[in-house]
Amino acid sequence: MNYKSKLAIHGGTPVRDKYLPYGRQWIDQEDIKAVVNVLNSDYLTTGPIIEKFEHKISKYVGARYAVAFSNGTAALHGACYATGIKSGDEVITSPMTFVASSNCILYQGGKPVFADIDMNTYNIDTKSIKKLITDKTKAIIPVDYTGLPADLEEINNIAKKHRLVVIEDGAHALGASYKGKRVGAISDMTMFSFHPVKHITTGEGGIITTDNKEYFEKLKQFRTHGITKQKNKIDDYQGAWYYEMQMLGYNYRITDIQASLGISQFDKLDKFIKLRREYANIYSEAFKDIEEIICQSNKDDRVSSSHHLYVIRLNLSKLKATRKEIYDALIKENIGVNVHYMPAYYHPYYKKLGYKKGICPNAEKLYSEIITLPLFPAMSRRDICDVVKAVKKIIYYYSKSV
Ligand SMILES: *Cc1c(COP(=O)(O)O)cnc(C)c1O
């Protein structure tokens, strides 16, 4: 077949006439009703719906407690506060993530230390973690990249041995499971995000799940200015009006409007994940015999991804094009591809802090080869087929062997 004659990049017809984004929320009438109900109720914020939402999530993942925040980044900040991260402390994390995973360390005055990733799973490499532990290390922030849980057992064992706290960035991994447990019930604290591209959305929102009562209480107080009204936490209780600010917290509260949307979205979570899994499997099947494309691999079938992102890695030695050329060609086909992520320490702010290229060679190599394909439950099977068609068209066009 002559793909060249049909190529959009040379004026041919694109595979799609309508642009397909890489991610998008799914909002239905139930969601809209849920939001309107709150608007007609007594409380827009700090009302009864927030705890209901928290309870749904904690029960689902199998954790004792959950504290919802205004966004996932605020939730990570809260977790770093509850851990007691302070100036001079080191926290080990992955560079193959959104900057929030390491920014939360900086908010507390700590120092992010970047461990390299495994080239099969693209998750943080436990051998690299071990090499970076010092007397100053206080915590590890593994990221469940694309929804595939990191090596959680090994990471938590390392943490126990060195008395470190594990704050899991599970922004991609709501609904993922690891050796019989859901993500959210494994590490000391786990964060989930409810940004519109994530598994379920509250517009903006995030949550920490934990089994630890002390963390739970610190997180709640941190979320609302460091204020408490709890009698048993106040020495000089003066009456029913009384509250005290006991530490410097923030206004990181989620609203009842958001929490209500969250509950309504949560009711669709199983369906969402089922669709994501089905679509991811279609991609994996379609690409498995194409030597120009390498897919993320799962080392253990007791670990299951919730498929937030579908990332392909280009085998550039077999292609006549750069990643950028292939990316641009797919955009011309109206396929909304993306790149997740540039290593966090490549960003100018981190460069100014003194981080240099070369510290995580695997993450840097991966960054130069990856493309994120559209994946979200509101896509149709037809959309998935369009993506496969466009990827094959572009890959074959640039292949050295076709
Ligand atoms: C989305 C995301 C966050 C931040 O969540 P927000 O709710 O957008 O603040 C953190 N880490 C990762 C890996 C993410 O994908």
Tab-separated table of C-alpha atoms and ligand atoms in Angstrom:
chain	number	residue	atom	x	y	z
A	1	MET	CA	0.000	0.000	0.000
A	2	ASN	CA	1.291	3.441	-0.851
A	3	TYR	CA	0.802	5.564	2.285
A	4	LYS	CA	2.842	8.438	0.880
A	5	SER	CA	0.212	9.360	-1.677
A	6	LYS	CA	-2.362	9.804	1.068
A	7	LEU	CA	-0.274	11.808	3.462
A	8	ALA	CA	-1.845	14.891	5.003
A	9	ILE	CA	1.571	16.401	5.570
A	10	HIS	CA	1.899	16.485	1.790
A	11	GLY	CA	-1.560	17.845	1.237
A	12	GLY	CA	-3.523	14.597	1.494
A	13	THR	CA	-6.686	14.212	3.503
A	14	PRO	CA	-6.199	13.970	7.265
A	15	VAL	CA	-7.456	10.787	8.906
A	16	ARG	CA	-9.932	12.932	10.863
A	17	ASP	CA	-11.604	16.201	9.997
A	18	LYS	CA	-12.307	17.034	13.630
A	19	TYR	CA	-9.538	17.483	16.180
A	20	LEU	CA	-9.455	14.794	18.852
A	21	PRO	CA	-7.970	16.000	22.177
A	22	TYR	CA	-5.695	13.720	24.239
A	23	GLY	CA	-7.985	13.875	27.237
A	24	ARG	CA	-11.385	15.219	28.103
A	25	GLN	CA	-13.958	15.014	30.895
A	26	TRP	CA	-17.233	13.104	30.683
A	27	ILE	CA	-20.126	15.157	32.073
A	28	ASP	CA	-23.713	13.898	31.869
A	29	GLN	CA	-27.122	15.057	33.099
A	30	GLU	CA	-26.624	13.348	36.477
A	31	ASP	CA	-23.505	15.413	37.058
A	32	ILE	CA	-25.314	18.613	36.150
A	33	LYS	CA	-28.186	17.728	38.494
A	34	ALA	CA	-25.760	17.002	41.310
A	35	VAL	CA	-24.177	20.437	40.969
A	36	VAL	CA	-27.520	22.237	40.700
A	37	ASN	CA	-28.775	20.464	43.841
A	38	VAL	CA	-25.935	21.938	45.842
A	39	LEU	CA	-26.544	25.389	44.392
A	40	ASN	CA	-30.087	25.142	45.765
A	41	SER	CA	-28.935	23.917	49.181
A	42	ASP	CA	-27.762	25.708	52.344
A	43	TYR	CA	-24.049	25.125	51.884
A	44	LEU	CA	-21.919	25.895	48.851
A	45	THR	CA	-18.753	25.095	50.748
A	46	THR	CA	-17.708	23.404	54.006
A	47	GLY	CA	-21.058	21.644	54.132
A	48	PRO	CA	-22.024	17.994	54.486
A	49	ILE	CA	-21.200	16.786	50.946
A	50	ILE	CA	-17.431	16.967	51.343
A	51	GLU	CA	-17.278	14.255	53.995
A	52	LYS	CA	-19.591	12.095	51.918
A	53	PHE	CA	-17.242	12.396	48.979
A	54	GLU	CA	-14.218	11.694	51.164
A	55	HIS	CA	-15.936	8.639	52.578
A	56	LYS	CA	-16.721	7.298	49.089
A	57	ILE	CA	-13.088	7.565	48.028
A	58	SER	CA	-11.578	6.171	51.244
A	59	LYS	CA	-13.959	3.229	51.189
A	60	TYR	CA	-13.299	2.540	47.510
A	61	VAL	CA	-9.517	2.448	47.863
A	62	GLY	CA	-9.641	0.721	51.240
A	63	ALA	CA	-8.062	3.435	53.393
A	64	ARG	CA	-9.308	4.548	56.805
A	65	TYR	CA	-9.282	8.297	56.072
A	66	ALA	CA	-9.486	10.754	53.190
A	67	VAL	CA	-9.079	14.534	53.130
A	68	ALA	CA	-10.197	16.384	49.992
A	69	PHE	CA	-8.414	19.527	48.830
A	70	SER	CA	-8.985	22.342	46.348
A	71	ASN	CA	-6.646	20.546	43.926
A	72	GLY	CA	-4.163	17.691	43.823
A	73	THR	CA	-1.165	19.983	44.175
A	74	ALA	CA	-2.574	21.450	47.413
A	75	ALA	CA	-3.152	17.870	48.600
A	76	LEU	CA	0.504	17.023	47.935
A	77	HIS	CA	1.538	20.179	49.789
A	78	GLY	CA	-0.601	19.034	52.731
A	79	ALA	CA	1.043	15.602	52.676
A	80	CYS	CA	4.517	17.169	52.752
A	81	TYR	CA	3.411	19.334	55.676
A	82	ALA	CA	1.956	16.337	57.561
A	83	THR	CA	5.223	14.459	56.980
A	84	GLY	CA	7.086	17.349	58.578
A	85	ILE	CA	9.232	18.194	55.552
A	86	LYS	CA	11.238	21.291	56.360
A	87	SER	CA	14.249	23.220	55.200
A	88	GLY	CA	17.278	20.988	54.699
A	89	ASP	CA	15.247	17.784	54.272
A	90	GLU	CA	15.630	15.720	51.123
A	91	VAL	CA	12.774	13.956	49.369
A	92	ILE	CA	13.331	11.457	46.568
A	93	THR	CA	10.968	11.546	43.598
A	94	SER	CA	10.708	10.795	39.885
A	95	PRO	CA	11.470	13.380	37.198
A	96	MET	CA	9.023	11.717	34.762
A	97	THR	CA	5.978	13.548	36.113
A	98	PHE	CA	4.088	16.790	36.310
A	99	VAL	CA	6.052	19.436	38.229
A	100	ALA	CA	3.605	19.347	41.178
A	101	SER	CA	5.210	16.082	42.389
A	102	SER	CA	8.418	17.922	43.230
A	103	ASN	CA	7.075	21.471	43.731
A	104	CYS	CA	5.278	20.288	46.884
A	105	ILE	CA	8.698	19.517	48.399
A	106	LEU	CA	9.936	23.024	47.569
A	107	TYR	CA	6.814	24.595	49.160
A	108	GLN	CA	7.984	23.148	52.488
A	109	GLY	CA	11.577	24.254	51.976
A	110	GLY	CA	12.753	20.715	51.221
A	111	LYS	CA	15.068	19.577	48.449
A	112	PRO	CA	13.771	17.347	45.643
A	113	VAL	CA	16.229	14.597	44.766
A	114	PHE	CA	15.476	12.990	41.415
A	115	ALA	CA	15.866	9.238	41.050
A	116	ASP	CA	16.012	7.744	37.574
A	117	ILE	CA	13.292	5.584	36.060
A	118	ASP	CA	13.066	1.988	34.885
A	119	MET	CA	13.122	1.776	31.066
A	120	ASN	CA	10.352	-0.843	30.916
A	121	THR	CA	7.731	0.539	33.288
A	122	TYR	CA	8.914	4.184	33.170
A	123	ASN	CA	8.339	4.281	36.929
A	124	ILE	CA	10.921	5.277	39.534
A	125	ASP	CA	13.752	2.742	39.743
A	126	THR	CA	14.189	1.348	43.256
A	127	LYS	CA	17.922	0.772	42.742
A	128	SER	CA	18.280	4.459	41.984
A	129	ILE	CA	16.275	5.363	45.130
A	130	LYS	CA	18.588	3.282	47.322
A	131	LYS	CA	21.685	5.043	45.992
A	132	LEU	CA	20.269	8.477	46.810
A	133	ILE	CA	19.286	7.956	50.447
A	134	THR	CA	21.267	10.103	52.902
A	135	ASP	CA	20.891	11.169	56.554
A	136	LYS	CA	18.758	14.032	55.300
A	137	THR	CA	16.240	11.927	53.364
A	138	LYS	CA	12.773	12.150	54.921
A	139	ALA	CA	10.373	10.833	52.322
A	140	ILE	CA	9.890	9.231	48.916
A	141	ILE	CA	7.279	10.466	46.444
A	142	PRO	CA	6.779	7.713	43.841
A	143	VAL	CA	4.518	8.528	40.895
A	144	ASP	CA	2.238	5.901	39.341
A	145	TYR	CA	3.092	7.069	35.844
A	146	THR	CA	0.220	6.721	33.314
A	147	GLY	CA	-1.755	4.804	35.995
A	148	LEU	CA	0.672	1.892	36.288
A	149	PRO	CA	1.549	1.526	39.990
A	150	ALA	CA	5.220	2.015	40.828
A	151	ASP	CA	7.165	-0.768	42.561
A	152	LEU	CA	5.201	-0.064	45.747
A	153	GLU	CA	6.175	-3.077	47.799
A	154	GLU	CA	9.877	-2.494	47.330
A	155	ILE	CA	9.532	1.269	47.800
A	156	ASN	CA	7.624	0.829	51.065
A	157	ASN	CA	10.199	-1.724	52.258
A	158	ILE	CA	13.040	0.688	51.555
A	159	ALA	CA	11.094	3.396	53.391
A	160	LYS	CA	10.505	1.219	56.444
A	161	LYS	CA	14.147	0.282	56.640
A	162	HIS	CA	15.265	3.919	56.533
A	163	ARG	CA	12.289	5.349	58.468
A	164	LEU	CA	11.030	7.381	55.537
A	165	VAL	CA	7.465	8.392	54.719
A	166	VAL	CA	6.000	7.360	51.366
A	167	ILE	CA	3.730	9.942	49.751
A	168	GLU	CA	2.424	8.304	46.613
A	169	ASP	CA	1.473	10.569	43.717
A	170	GLY	CA	-1.481	8.569	42.440
A	171	ALA	CA	-2.857	11.396	40.276
A	172	HIS	CA	-2.954	8.938	37.347
A	173	ALA	CA	-3.889	5.871	39.314
A	174	LEU	CA	-7.364	6.043	40.840
A	175	GLY	CA	-8.729	2.529	40.378
A	176	ALA	CA	-5.334	0.919	39.756
A	177	SER	CA	-4.380	-2.025	41.898
A	178	TYR	CA	-1.213	-3.600	43.194
A	179	LYS	CA	-1.001	-7.204	44.354
A	180	GLY	CA	-4.580	-7.367	45.551
A	181	LYS	CA	-4.803	-3.872	47.017
A	182	ARG	CA	-6.082	-0.693	45.464
A	183	VAL	CA	-3.714	2.226	45.053
A	184	GLY	CA	-4.600	4.516	47.961
A	185	ALA	CA	-4.341	1.813	50.614
A	186	ILE	CA	-0.656	0.964	50.258
A	187	SER	CA	1.591	3.950	51.008
A	188	ASP	CA	1.534	6.204	54.102
A	189	MET	CA	-0.385	8.793	52.108
A	190	THR	CA	-1.658	8.710	48.512
A	191	MET	CA	-2.792	11.677	46.432
A	192	PHE	CA	-5.430	11.598	43.699
A	193	SER	CA	-6.284	14.509	41.404
A	194	PHE	CA	-9.713	15.414	40.036
A	195	HIS	CA	-8.537	17.685	37.234
A	196	PRO	CA	-10.767	17.264	34.134
A	197	VAL	CA	-8.329	14.990	32.286
A	198	LYS	CA	-8.026	12.606	35.255
A	199	HIS	CA	-10.247	9.595	35.951
A	200	ILE	CA	-13.043	11.525	37.611
A	201	THR	CA	-13.316	15.283	37.872
A	202	THR	CA	-14.495	17.969	40.262
A	203	GLY	CA	-13.285	20.784	37.952
A	204	GLU	CA	-10.320	21.300	40.239
A	205	GLY	CA	-9.806	19.014	43.217
A	206	GLY	CA	-7.618	16.477	44.915
A	207	ILE	CA	-7.532	14.150	47.896
A	208	ILE	CA	-5.165	12.360	50.248
A	209	THR	CA	-6.012	8.891	51.519
A	210	THR	CA	-4.279	7.472	54.585
A	211	ASP	CA	-4.661	4.990	57.442
A	212	ASN	CA	-2.792	7.268	59.834
A	213	LYS	CA	-4.948	9.301	62.221
A	214	GLU	CA	-2.201	11.798	63.006
A	215	TYR	CA	-1.702	12.592	59.304
A	216	PHE	CA	-5.456	12.779	58.859
A	217	GLU	CA	-5.820	15.410	61.566
A	218	LYS	CA	-2.859	17.438	60.374
A	219	LEU	CA	-4.176	17.413	56.814
A	220	LYS	CA	-7.590	18.666	57.922
A	221	GLN	CA	-6.122	21.488	59.920
A	222	PHE	CA	-3.647	22.429	57.189
A	223	ARG	CA	-6.486	22.657	54.672
A	224	THR	CA	-8.224	25.378	56.630
A	225	HIS	CA	-5.634	27.965	57.756
A	226	GLY	CA	-4.243	25.779	60.542
A	227	ILE	CA	-7.431	26.418	62.485
A	228	THR	CA	-9.082	23.949	64.841
A	229	LYS	CA	-12.345	24.037	66.773
A	230	GLN	CA	-11.804	20.670	68.410
A	231	LYS	CA	-12.109	21.030	72.213
A	232	ASN	CA	-9.607	18.263	72.917
A	233	LYS	CA	-6.936	20.078	70.902
A	234	ILE	CA	-7.400	23.435	72.657
A	235	ASP	CA	-5.882	24.197	76.091
A	236	ASP	CA	-7.873	27.294	76.893
A	237	TYR	CA	-11.332	26.519	75.491
A	238	GLN	CA	-13.545	29.594	75.840
A	239	GLY	CA	-16.927	28.623	74.398
A	240	ALA	CA	-18.828	27.417	71.384
A	241	TRP	CA	-17.645	30.313	69.200
A	242	TYR	CA	-14.022	29.581	69.883
A	243	TYR	CA	-11.431	28.477	67.371
A	244	GLU	CA	-7.689	28.671	67.315
A	245	MET	CA	-5.100	28.942	64.575
A	246	GLN	CA	-2.308	26.726	65.845
A	247	MET	CA	-0.037	26.552	62.837
A	248	LEU	CA	0.310	28.193	59.468
A	249	GLY	CA	-2.152	26.520	57.151
A	250	TYR	CA	-3.759	27.592	53.890
A	251	ASN	CA	-7.224	27.930	52.446
A	252	TYR	CA	-7.081	24.713	50.428
A	253	ARG	CA	-10.707	23.716	50.918
A	254	ILE	CA	-12.781	22.011	48.271
A	255	THR	CA	-16.385	23.232	47.847
A	256	ASP	CA	-19.589	21.258	48.238
A	257	ILE	CA	-20.319	22.102	44.609
A	258	GLN	CA	-17.151	20.263	43.582
A	259	ALA	CA	-17.655	17.398	46.023
A	260	SER	CA	-21.165	16.819	44.718
A	261	LEU	CA	-19.860	16.608	41.167
A	262	GLY	CA	-17.189	14.269	42.507
A	263	ILE	CA	-19.765	11.891	43.984
A	264	SER	CA	-21.749	11.835	40.774
A	265	GLN	CA	-18.562	11.184	38.784
A	266	PHE	CA	-17.466	8.521	41.240
A	267	ASP	CA	-20.605	6.526	40.421
A	268	LYS	CA	-19.250	6.197	36.868
A	269	LEU	CA	-15.666	5.365	37.818
A	270	ASP	CA	-15.901	1.625	37.163
A	271	LYS	CA	-17.363	2.262	33.733
A	272	PHE	CA	-14.696	4.871	32.976
A	273	ILE	CA	-11.883	2.524	33.895
A	274	LYS	CA	-13.392	-0.336	31.939
A	275	LEU	CA	-13.467	1.824	28.810
A	276	ARG	CA	-9.929	3.095	29.358
A	277	ARG	CA	-8.725	-0.471	29.763
A	278	GLU	CA	-10.525	-1.595	26.617
A	279	TYR	CA	-9.079	1.276	24.561
A	280	ALA	CA	-5.570	0.794	25.916
A	281	ASN	CA	-5.771	-2.867	24.956
A	282	ILE	CA	-6.818	-1.952	21.419
A	283	TYR	CA	-3.738	0.282	21.122
A	284	SER	CA	-1.419	-2.355	22.554
A	285	GLU	CA	-2.744	-5.014	20.187
A	286	ALA	CA	-2.506	-2.679	17.186
A	287	PHE	CA	1.106	-1.698	17.902
A	288	LYS	CA	2.552	-4.921	19.229
A	289	ASP	CA	4.146	-6.045	15.967
A	290	ILE	CA	5.339	-2.634	14.829
A	291	GLU	CA	9.047	-2.455	15.529
A	292	GLU	CA	9.106	1.343	15.271
A	293	ILE	CA	6.879	1.584	18.361
A	294	ILE	CA	7.695	0.436	21.891
A	295	CYS	CA	4.917	0.221	24.479
A	296	GLN	CA	5.159	0.619	28.248
A	297	SER	CA	5.430	-2.765	29.907
A	298	ASN	CA	4.072	-4.177	33.099
A	299	LYS	CA	6.470	-6.509	34.879
A	300	ASP	CA	3.897	-8.256	37.050
A	301	ASP	CA	0.335	-9.317	36.254
A	302	ARG	CA	-0.693	-8.744	39.871
A	303	VAL	CA	-0.264	-5.054	39.104
A	304	SER	CA	-2.989	-3.419	37.051
A	305	SER	CA	-2.997	0.037	35.512
A	306	SER	CA	-5.965	2.383	35.486
A	307	HIS	CA	-4.709	3.766	32.146
A	308	HIS	CA	-4.748	7.514	32.585
A	309	LEU	CA	-2.346	7.999	29.671
A	310	TYR	CA	-1.303	5.887	26.720
A	311	VAL	CA	2.315	6.634	25.908
A	312	ILE	CA	4.158	5.216	22.910
A	313	ARG	CA	7.913	5.305	22.659
A	314	LEU	CA	9.387	5.751	19.198
A	315	ASN	CA	12.201	3.472	18.165
A	316	LEU	CA	14.001	6.359	16.471
A	317	SER	CA	16.786	4.157	15.083
A	318	LYS	CA	14.176	2.653	12.764
A	319	LEU	CA	12.646	5.968	11.723
A	320	LYS	CA	13.673	8.682	9.298
A	321	ALA	CA	12.082	11.406	11.416
A	322	THR	CA	12.518	13.034	14.799
A	323	ARG	CA	9.931	12.803	17.554
A	324	LYS	CA	8.911	16.378	16.776
A	325	GLU	CA	8.267	15.588	13.106
A	326	ILE	CA	6.110	12.611	14.014
A	327	TYR	CA	4.297	14.622	16.656
A	328	ASP	CA	3.610	17.445	14.182
A	329	ALA	CA	2.440	14.994	11.518
A	330	LEU	CA	-0.069	13.451	13.944
A	331	ILE	CA	-1.379	16.889	14.869
A	332	LYS	CA	-1.909	17.502	11.124
A	333	GLU	CA	-3.986	14.311	11.097
A	334	ASN	CA	-6.126	16.006	13.786
A	335	ILE	CA	-4.944	13.605	16.437
A	336	GLY	CA	-4.361	15.533	19.650
A	337	VAL	CA	-1.107	13.999	20.738
A	338	ASN	CA	0.910	15.326	23.664
A	339	VAL	CA	4.151	14.669	25.544
A	340	HIS	CA	4.123	13.576	29.196
A	341	TYR	CA	6.577	14.655	30.488
A	342	MET	CA	9.726	16.686	30.115
A	343	PRO	CA	11.927	15.754	33.116
A	344	ALA	CA	10.876	18.122	35.904
A	345	TYR	CA	14.400	19.436	36.395
A	346	TYR	CA	14.653	20.661	32.767
A	347	HIS	CA	12.310	23.526	33.679
A	348	PRO	CA	14.083	26.893	34.022
A	349	TYR	CA	13.092	27.247	37.682
A	350	TYR	CA	14.782	23.956	38.535
A	351	LYS	CA	17.782	24.836	36.388
A	352	LYS	CA	18.193	28.002	38.419
A	353	LEU	CA	18.137	25.881	41.569
A	354	GLY	CA	21.196	24.096	40.196
A	355	TYR	CA	19.778	20.892	38.677
A	356	LYS	CA	21.780	19.864	35.625
A	357	LYS	CA	21.047	17.775	32.570
A	358	GLY	CA	22.414	14.256	32.870
A	359	ILE	CA	21.251	13.360	36.386
A	360	CYS	CA	18.602	10.868	35.163
A	361	PRO	CA	19.726	9.499	31.766
A	362	ASN	CA	16.795	7.110	31.370
A	363	ALA	CA	14.184	9.802	31.997
A	364	GLU	CA	15.980	12.107	29.579
A	365	LYS	CA	16.134	9.470	26.863
A	366	LEU	CA	12.496	8.537	27.386
A	367	TYR	CA	11.444	12.182	27.155
A	368	SER	CA	13.070	12.475	23.724
A	369	GLU	CA	11.174	9.475	22.360
A	370	ILE	CA	7.622	9.565	23.740
A	371	ILE	CA	4.264	10.658	22.432
A	372	THR	CA	0.990	10.488	24.380
A	373	LEU	CA	-1.994	9.282	22.346
A	374	PRO	CA	-5.602	10.312	23.064
A	375	LEU	CA	-7.222	8.162	25.748
A	376	PHE	CA	-10.381	9.024	27.657
A	377	PRO	CA	-13.685	7.240	28.265
A	378	ALA	CA	-15.782	9.699	26.255
A	379	MET	CA	-13.930	8.636	23.082
A	380	SER	CA	-15.690	6.237	20.777
A	381	ARG	CA	-14.234	3.024	19.376
A	382	ARG	CA	-14.239	4.855	16.063
A	383	ASP	CA	-11.989	7.543	17.548
A	384	ILE	CA	-9.595	4.866	18.765
A	385	CYS	CA	-9.492	3.364	15.267
A	386	ASP	CA	-8.737	6.802	13.802
A	387	VAL	CA	-5.773	7.161	16.141
A	388	VAL	CA	-4.453	3.722	15.201
A	389	LYS	CA	-4.899	4.505	11.526
A	390	ALA	CA	-3.114	7.844	11.802
A	391	VAL	CA	-0.238	6.425	13.843
A	392	LYS	CA	0.286	3.600	11.347
A	393	LYS	CA	0.095	5.983	8.416
A	394	ILE	CA	2.725	8.324	9.856
A	395	ILE	CA	4.978	5.588	11.229
A	396	TYR	CA	5.017	3.701	7.916
A	397	TYR	CA	5.669	6.891	6.026
A	398	TYR	CA	8.747	7.606	8.121
A	399	SER	CA	9.885	4.034	8.574
A	400	LYS	CA	13.346	3.184	7.287
A	401	SER	CA	12.157	-0.268	6.286
A	402	VAL	CA	8.925	0.435	4.382
B	1	LIG	C1	-2.509	16.207	37.637
B	1	LIG	C2	-1.290	15.868	38.387
B	1	LIG	C3	-0.929	16.483	39.596
B	1	LIG	C4	-1.580	17.717	40.123
B	1	LIG	O1	-2.918	17.678	40.296
B	1	LIG	P1	-3.799	19.002	40.192
B	1	LIG	O2	-5.120	18.542	40.690
B	1	LIG	O3	-3.812	19.435	38.766
B	1	LIG	O4	-3.190	20.017	41.096
B	1	LIG	C5	0.163	15.996	40.283
B	1	LIG	N1	0.892	14.984	39.816
B	1	LIG	C6	0.604	14.382	38.653
B	1	LIG	C7	1.449	13.236	38.182
B	1	LIG	C8	-0.481	14.818	37.894
B	1	LIG	O5	-0.743	14.228	36.720
